[in-house]
PDB file of C-alpha atoms in Angstrom:
ATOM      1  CA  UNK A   1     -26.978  19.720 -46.948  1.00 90.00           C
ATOM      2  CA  UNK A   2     -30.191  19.161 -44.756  1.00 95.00           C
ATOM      3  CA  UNK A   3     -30.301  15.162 -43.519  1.00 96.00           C
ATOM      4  CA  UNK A   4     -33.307  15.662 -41.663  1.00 98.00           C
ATOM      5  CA  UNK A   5     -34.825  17.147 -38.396  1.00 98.00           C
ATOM      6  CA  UNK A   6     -35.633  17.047 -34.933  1.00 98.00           C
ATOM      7  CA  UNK A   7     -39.258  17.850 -33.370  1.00 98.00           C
ATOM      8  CA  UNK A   8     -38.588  19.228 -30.173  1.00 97.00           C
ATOM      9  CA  UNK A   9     -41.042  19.420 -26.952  1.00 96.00           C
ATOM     10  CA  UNK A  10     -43.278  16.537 -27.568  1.00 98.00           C
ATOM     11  CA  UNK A  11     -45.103  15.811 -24.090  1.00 97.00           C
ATOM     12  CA  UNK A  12     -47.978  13.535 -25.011  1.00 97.00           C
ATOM     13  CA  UNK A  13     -48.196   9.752 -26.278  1.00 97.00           C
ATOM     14  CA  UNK A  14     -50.955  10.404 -29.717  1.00 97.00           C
ATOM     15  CA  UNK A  15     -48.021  12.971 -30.676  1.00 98.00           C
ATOM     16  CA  UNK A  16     -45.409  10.832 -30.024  1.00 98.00           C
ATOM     17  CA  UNK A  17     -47.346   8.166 -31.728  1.00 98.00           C
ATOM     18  CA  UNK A  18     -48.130   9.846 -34.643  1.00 98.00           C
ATOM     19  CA  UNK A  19     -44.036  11.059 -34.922  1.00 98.00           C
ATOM     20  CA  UNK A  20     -42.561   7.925 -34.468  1.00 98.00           C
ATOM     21  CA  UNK A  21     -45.230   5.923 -37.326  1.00 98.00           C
ATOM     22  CA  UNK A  22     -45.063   8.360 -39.681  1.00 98.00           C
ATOM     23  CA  UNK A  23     -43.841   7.631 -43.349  1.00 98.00           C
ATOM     24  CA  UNK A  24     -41.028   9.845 -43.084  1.00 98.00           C
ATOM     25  CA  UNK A  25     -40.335  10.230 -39.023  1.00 98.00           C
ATOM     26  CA  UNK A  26     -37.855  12.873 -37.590  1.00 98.00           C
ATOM     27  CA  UNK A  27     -34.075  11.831 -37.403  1.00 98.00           C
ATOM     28  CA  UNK A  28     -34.476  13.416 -33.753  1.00 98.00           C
ATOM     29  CA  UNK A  29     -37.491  13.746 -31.178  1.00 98.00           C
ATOM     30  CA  UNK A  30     -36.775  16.229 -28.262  1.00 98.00           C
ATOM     31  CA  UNK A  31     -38.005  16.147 -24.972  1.00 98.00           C
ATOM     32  CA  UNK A  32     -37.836  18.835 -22.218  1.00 97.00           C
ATOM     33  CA  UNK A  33     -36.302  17.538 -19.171  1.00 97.00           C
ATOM     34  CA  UNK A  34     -35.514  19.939 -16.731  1.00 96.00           C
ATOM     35  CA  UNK A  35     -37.089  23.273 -17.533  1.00 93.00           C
ATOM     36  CA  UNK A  36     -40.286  24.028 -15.849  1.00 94.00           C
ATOM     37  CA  UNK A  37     -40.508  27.686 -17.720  1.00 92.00           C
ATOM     38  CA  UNK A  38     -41.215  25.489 -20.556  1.00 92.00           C
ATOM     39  CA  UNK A  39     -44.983  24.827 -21.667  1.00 93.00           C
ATOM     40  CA  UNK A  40     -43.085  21.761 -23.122  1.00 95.00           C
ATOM     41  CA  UNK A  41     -41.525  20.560 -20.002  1.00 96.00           C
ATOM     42  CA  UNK A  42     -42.064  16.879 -18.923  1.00 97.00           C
ATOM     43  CA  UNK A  43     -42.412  15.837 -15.639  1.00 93.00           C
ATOM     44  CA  UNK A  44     -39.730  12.951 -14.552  1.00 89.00           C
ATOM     45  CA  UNK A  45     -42.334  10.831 -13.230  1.00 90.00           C
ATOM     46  CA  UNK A  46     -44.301  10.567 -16.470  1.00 96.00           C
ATOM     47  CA  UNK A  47     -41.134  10.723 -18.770  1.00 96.00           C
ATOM     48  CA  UNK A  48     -41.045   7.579 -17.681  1.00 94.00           C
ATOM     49  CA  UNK A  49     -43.977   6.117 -19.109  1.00 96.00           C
ATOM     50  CA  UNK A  50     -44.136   8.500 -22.312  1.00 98.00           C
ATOM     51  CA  UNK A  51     -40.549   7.226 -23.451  1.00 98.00           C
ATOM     52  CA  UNK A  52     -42.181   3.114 -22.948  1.00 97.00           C
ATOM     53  CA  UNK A  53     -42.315   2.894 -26.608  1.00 97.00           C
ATOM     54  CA  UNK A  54     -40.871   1.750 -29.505  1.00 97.00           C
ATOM     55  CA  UNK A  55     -38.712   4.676 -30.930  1.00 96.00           C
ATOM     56  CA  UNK A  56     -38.851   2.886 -34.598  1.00 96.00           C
ATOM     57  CA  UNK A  57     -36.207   4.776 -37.031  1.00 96.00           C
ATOM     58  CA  UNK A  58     -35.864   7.912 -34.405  1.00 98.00           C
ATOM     59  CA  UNK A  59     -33.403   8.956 -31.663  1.00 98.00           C
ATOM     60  CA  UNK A  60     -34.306   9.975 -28.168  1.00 98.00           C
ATOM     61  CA  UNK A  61     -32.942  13.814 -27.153  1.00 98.00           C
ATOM     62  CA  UNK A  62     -32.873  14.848 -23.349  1.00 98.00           C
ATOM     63  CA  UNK A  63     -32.958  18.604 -23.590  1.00 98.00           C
ATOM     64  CA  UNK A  64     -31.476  19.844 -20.826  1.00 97.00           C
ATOM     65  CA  UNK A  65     -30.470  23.575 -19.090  1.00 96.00           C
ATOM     66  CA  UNK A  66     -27.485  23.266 -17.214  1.00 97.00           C
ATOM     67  CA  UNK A  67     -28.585  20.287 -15.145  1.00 98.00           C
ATOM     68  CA  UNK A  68     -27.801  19.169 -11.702  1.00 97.00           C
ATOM     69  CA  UNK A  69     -26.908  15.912 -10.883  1.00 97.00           C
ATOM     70  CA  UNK A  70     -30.299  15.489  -9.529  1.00 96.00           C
ATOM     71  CA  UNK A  71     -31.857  15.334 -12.839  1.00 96.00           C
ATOM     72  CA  UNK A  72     -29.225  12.801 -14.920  1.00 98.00           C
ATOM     73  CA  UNK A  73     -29.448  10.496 -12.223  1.00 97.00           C
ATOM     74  CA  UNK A  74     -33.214  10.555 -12.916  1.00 95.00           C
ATOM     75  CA  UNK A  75     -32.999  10.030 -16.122  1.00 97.00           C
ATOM     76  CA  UNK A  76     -30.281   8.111 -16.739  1.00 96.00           C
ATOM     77  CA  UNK A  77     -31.796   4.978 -17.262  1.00 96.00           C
ATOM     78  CA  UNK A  78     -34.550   6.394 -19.736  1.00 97.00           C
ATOM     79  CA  UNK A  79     -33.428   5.762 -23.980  1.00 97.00           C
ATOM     80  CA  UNK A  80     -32.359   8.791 -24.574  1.00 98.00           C
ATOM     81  CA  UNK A  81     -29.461   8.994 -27.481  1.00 98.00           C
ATOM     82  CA  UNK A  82     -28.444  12.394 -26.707  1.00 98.00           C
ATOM     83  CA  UNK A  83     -28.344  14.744 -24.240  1.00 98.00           C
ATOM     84  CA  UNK A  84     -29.032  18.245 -25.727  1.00 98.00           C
ATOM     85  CA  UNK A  85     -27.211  20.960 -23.261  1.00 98.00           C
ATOM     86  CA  UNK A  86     -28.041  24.659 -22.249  1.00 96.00           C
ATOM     87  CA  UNK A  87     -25.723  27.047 -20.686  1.00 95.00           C
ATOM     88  CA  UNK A  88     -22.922  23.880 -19.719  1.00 97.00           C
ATOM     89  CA  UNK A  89     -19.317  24.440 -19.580  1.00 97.00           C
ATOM     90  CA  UNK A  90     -17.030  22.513 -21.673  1.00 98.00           C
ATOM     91  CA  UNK A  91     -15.623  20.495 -18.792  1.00 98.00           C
ATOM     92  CA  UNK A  92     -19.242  20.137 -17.476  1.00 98.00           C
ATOM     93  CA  UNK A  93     -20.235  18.330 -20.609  1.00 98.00           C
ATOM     94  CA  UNK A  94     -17.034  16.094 -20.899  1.00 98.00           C
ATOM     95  CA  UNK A  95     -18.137  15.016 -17.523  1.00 98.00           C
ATOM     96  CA  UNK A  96     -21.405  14.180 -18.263  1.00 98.00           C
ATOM     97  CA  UNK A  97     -20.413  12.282 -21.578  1.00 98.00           C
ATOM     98  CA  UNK A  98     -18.209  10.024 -19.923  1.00 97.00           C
ATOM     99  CA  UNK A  99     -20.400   9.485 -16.717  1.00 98.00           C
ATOM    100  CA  UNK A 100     -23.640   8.816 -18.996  1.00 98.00           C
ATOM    101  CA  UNK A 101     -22.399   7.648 -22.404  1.00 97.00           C
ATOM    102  CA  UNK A 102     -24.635   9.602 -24.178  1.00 97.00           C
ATOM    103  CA  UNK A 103     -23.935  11.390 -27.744  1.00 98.00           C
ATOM    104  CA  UNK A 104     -24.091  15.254 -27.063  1.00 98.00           C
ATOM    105  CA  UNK A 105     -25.900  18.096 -29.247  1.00 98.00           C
ATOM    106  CA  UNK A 106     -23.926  21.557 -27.643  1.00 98.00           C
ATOM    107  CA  UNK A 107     -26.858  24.116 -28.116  1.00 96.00           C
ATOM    108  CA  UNK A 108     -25.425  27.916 -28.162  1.00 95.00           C
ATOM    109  CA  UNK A 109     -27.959  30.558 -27.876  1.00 92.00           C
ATOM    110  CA  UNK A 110     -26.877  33.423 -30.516  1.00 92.00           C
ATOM    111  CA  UNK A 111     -27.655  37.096 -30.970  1.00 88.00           C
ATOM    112  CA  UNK A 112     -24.272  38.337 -32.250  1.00 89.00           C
ATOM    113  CA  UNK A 113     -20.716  36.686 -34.025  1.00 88.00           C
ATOM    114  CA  UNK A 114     -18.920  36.624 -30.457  1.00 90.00           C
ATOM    115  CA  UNK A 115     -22.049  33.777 -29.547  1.00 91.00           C
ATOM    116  CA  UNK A 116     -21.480  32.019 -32.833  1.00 91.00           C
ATOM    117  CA  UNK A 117     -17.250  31.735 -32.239  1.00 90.00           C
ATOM    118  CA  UNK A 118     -17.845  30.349 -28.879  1.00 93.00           C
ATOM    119  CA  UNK A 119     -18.595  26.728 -30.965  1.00 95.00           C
ATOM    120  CA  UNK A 120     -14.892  26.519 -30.990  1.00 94.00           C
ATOM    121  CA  UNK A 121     -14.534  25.785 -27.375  1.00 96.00           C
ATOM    122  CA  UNK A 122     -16.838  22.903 -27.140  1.00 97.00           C
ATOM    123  CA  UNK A 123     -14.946  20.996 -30.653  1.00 95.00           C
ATOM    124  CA  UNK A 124     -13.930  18.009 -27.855  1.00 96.00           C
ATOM    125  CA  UNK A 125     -16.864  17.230 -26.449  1.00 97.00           C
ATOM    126  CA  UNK A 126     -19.694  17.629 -29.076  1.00 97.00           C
ATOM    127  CA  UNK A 127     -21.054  15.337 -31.453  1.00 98.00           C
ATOM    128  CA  UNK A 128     -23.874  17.481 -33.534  1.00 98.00           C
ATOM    129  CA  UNK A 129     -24.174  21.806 -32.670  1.00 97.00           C
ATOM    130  CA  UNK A 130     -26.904  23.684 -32.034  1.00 97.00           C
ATOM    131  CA  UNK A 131     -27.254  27.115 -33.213  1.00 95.00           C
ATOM    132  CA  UNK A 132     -30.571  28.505 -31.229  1.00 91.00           C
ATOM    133  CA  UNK A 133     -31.918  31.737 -30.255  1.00 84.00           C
ATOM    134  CA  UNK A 134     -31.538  33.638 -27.168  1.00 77.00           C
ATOM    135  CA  UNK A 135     -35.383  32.839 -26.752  1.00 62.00           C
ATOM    136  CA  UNK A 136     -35.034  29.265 -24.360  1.00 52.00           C
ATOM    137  CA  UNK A 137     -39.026  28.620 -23.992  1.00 52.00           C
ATOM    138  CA  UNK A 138     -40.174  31.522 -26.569  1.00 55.00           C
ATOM    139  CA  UNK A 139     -39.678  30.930 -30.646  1.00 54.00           C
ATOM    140  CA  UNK A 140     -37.403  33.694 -31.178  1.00 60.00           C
ATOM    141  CA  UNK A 141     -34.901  34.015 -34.691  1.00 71.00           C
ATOM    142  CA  UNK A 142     -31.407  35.172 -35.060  1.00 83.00           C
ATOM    143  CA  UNK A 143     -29.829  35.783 -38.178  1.00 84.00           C
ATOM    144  CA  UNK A 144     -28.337  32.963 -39.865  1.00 84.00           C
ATOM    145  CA  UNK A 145     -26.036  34.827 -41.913  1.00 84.00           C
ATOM    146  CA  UNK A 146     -24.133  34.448 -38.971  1.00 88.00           C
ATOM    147  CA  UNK A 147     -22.948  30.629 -38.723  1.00 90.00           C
ATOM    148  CA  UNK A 148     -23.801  30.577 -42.971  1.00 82.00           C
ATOM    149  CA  UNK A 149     -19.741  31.022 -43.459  1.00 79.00           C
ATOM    150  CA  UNK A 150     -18.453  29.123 -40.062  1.00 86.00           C
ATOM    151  CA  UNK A 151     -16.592  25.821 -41.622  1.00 83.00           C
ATOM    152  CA  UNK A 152     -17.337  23.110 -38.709  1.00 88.00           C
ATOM    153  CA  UNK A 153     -15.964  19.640 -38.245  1.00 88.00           C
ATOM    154  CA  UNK A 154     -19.213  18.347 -36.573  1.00 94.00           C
ATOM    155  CA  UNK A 155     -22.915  18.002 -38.225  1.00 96.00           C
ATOM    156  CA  UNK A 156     -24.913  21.675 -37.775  1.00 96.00           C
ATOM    157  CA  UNK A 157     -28.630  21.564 -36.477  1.00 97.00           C
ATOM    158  CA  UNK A 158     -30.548  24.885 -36.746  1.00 95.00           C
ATOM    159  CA  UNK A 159     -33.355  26.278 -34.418  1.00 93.00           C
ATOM    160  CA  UNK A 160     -34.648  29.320 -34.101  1.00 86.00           C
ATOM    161  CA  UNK A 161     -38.955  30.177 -35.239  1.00 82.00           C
ATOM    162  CA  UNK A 162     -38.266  27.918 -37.562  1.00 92.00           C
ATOM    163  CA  UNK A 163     -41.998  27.339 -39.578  1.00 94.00           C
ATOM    164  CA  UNK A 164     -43.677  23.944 -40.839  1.00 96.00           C
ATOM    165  CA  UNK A 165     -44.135  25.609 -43.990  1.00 96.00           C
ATOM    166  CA  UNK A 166     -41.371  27.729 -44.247  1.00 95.00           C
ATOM    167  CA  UNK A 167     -39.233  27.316 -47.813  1.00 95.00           C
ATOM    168  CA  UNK A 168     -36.801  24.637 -46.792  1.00 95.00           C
ATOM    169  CA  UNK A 169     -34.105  25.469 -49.521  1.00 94.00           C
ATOM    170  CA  UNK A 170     -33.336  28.583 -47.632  1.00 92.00           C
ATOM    171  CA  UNK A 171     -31.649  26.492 -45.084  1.00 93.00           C
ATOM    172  CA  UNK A 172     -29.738  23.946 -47.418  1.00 91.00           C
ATOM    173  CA  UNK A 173     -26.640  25.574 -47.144  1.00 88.00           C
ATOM    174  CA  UNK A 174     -26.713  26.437 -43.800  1.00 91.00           C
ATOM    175  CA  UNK A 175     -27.397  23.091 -41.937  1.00 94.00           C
ATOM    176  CA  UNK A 176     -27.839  19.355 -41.785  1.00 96.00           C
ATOM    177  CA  UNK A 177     -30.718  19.325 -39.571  1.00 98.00           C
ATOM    178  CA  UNK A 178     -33.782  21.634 -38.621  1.00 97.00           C
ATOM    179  CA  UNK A 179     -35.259  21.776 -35.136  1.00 97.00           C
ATOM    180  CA  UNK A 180     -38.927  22.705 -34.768  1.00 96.00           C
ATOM    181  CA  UNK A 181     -40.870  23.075 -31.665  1.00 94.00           C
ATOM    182  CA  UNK A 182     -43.315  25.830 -31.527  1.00 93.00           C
ATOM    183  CA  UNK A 183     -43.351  26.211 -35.539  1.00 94.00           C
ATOM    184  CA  UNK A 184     -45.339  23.313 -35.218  1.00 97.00           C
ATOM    185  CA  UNK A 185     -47.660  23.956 -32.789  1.00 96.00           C
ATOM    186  CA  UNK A 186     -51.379  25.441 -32.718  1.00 96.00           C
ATOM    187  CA  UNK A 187     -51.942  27.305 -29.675  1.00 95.00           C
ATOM    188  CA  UNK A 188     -49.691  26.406 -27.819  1.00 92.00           C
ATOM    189  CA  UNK A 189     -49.910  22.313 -28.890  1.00 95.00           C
ATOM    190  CA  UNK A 190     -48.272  20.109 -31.287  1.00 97.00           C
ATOM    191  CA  UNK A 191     -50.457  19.867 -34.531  1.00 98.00           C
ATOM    192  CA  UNK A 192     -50.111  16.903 -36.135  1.00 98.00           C
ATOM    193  CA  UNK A 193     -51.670  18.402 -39.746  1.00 98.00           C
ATOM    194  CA  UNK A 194     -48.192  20.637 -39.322  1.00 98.00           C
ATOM    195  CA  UNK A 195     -46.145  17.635 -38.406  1.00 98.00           C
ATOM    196  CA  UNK A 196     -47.463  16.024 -41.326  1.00 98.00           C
ATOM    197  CA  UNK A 197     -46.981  19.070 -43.662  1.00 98.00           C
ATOM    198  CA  UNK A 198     -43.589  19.764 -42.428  1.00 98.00           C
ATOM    199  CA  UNK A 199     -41.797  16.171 -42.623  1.00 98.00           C
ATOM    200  CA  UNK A 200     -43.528  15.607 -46.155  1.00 98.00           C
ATOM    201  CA  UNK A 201     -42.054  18.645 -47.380  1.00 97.00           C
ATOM    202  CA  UNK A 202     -38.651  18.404 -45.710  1.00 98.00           C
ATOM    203  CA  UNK A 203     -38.864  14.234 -47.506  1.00 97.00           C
ATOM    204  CA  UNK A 204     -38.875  15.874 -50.899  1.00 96.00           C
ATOM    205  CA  UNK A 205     -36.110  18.334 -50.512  1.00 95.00           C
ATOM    206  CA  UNK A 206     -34.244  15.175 -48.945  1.00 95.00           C
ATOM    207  CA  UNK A 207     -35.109  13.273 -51.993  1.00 93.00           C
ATOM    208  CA  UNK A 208     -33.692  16.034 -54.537  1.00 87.00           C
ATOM    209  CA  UNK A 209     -30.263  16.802 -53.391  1.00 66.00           C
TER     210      UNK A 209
END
């Protein structure tokens, strides 16, 4: 049963804005911390004053690929909720949850089942999965037929060229919450007619189940 979402790759303060006041505001906003490939990355110095604002009913994500100790003692003191982690071992993460006391989202990248089983080694350490595409940066899909059957102990988020105006049903059974980055972009920027279209629609399917 979807819960909610998370709008991933904000980077400016009128989108944030607009996110965080809106009638029906994401359960999650993500921000790209460490990943420079990214037209969505963030630099540290201005995550700094970005995040200086009243996060309302939303949670702070750090979304971070395999990062360095460099980068969470930069932005460790920023209100993040979670840290969102790329390509990070099992120990690594158990590490990083007990050094930072931060709720963790495990993303795994998937193309085939043998990606999709390796959830079962990160059970200890994670508190909501990711199930993403191989594409990182790029909106890429996978199939979701492959996670539809996987029974999990731990909430489910989906991502993966997900659309703003994509029929949300078709993920009801599948997840508890939907990730959206470049689905709701224009050229290559957040649109905040999408955003508005998108967490209207996913309100009412909310407000049915």
């Amino acid at each position: 049963m979807i819960k909610g979402c998370k709008i991933c790759g904000v980077k400016d303060s009128d989108t944030l804005n607009y996110i965080i006041n809106h009638t029906h505001p994401p359960k999650f906003i993500g921000f790209i911390c460490n990943y420079p490939k990214s037209s969505r990355y963030v630099e540290p110095h201005y995550l700094n004053k970005l995040l200086n604002v009243k996060k309302n009913k939303s949670e702070f994500v750090a979304v971070l690929v395999k990062p360095n100790n460099k980068t969470l003692e930069e932005i460790k003191s920023l209100p993040f909720d979670y840290y969102q982690l790329y390509d990070c071992t099992p120990d690594e993460i158990k590490i990083i949850k007990k050094k930072y006391q931060k709720k963790i989202i495990t993303a795994l990248t998937i193309k085939d089942e043998s990606d999709v089983l390796r959830y079962k080694s990160f059970v200890d350490v994670t508190d909501v999965y990711l199930f993403d595409s191989k594409g990182y940066e790029k909106s890429h899909s996978f199939d979701h037929n492959l996670i539809k059957n996987i029974k999990l102990n731990k909430e489910l988020m989906l991502a993966g060229n997900i659309k703003f105006d994509d029929n949300l049903k078709n993920y009801e059974k599948i997840a508890n919450y939907l990730d959206l980055s470049g689905g709701l972009e224009t050229s290559g920027l957040k649109d905040v007619s999408k955003i508005n279209i998108f967490l209207n629609n996913l309100n009412k399917l909310i407000n049915e189940t």
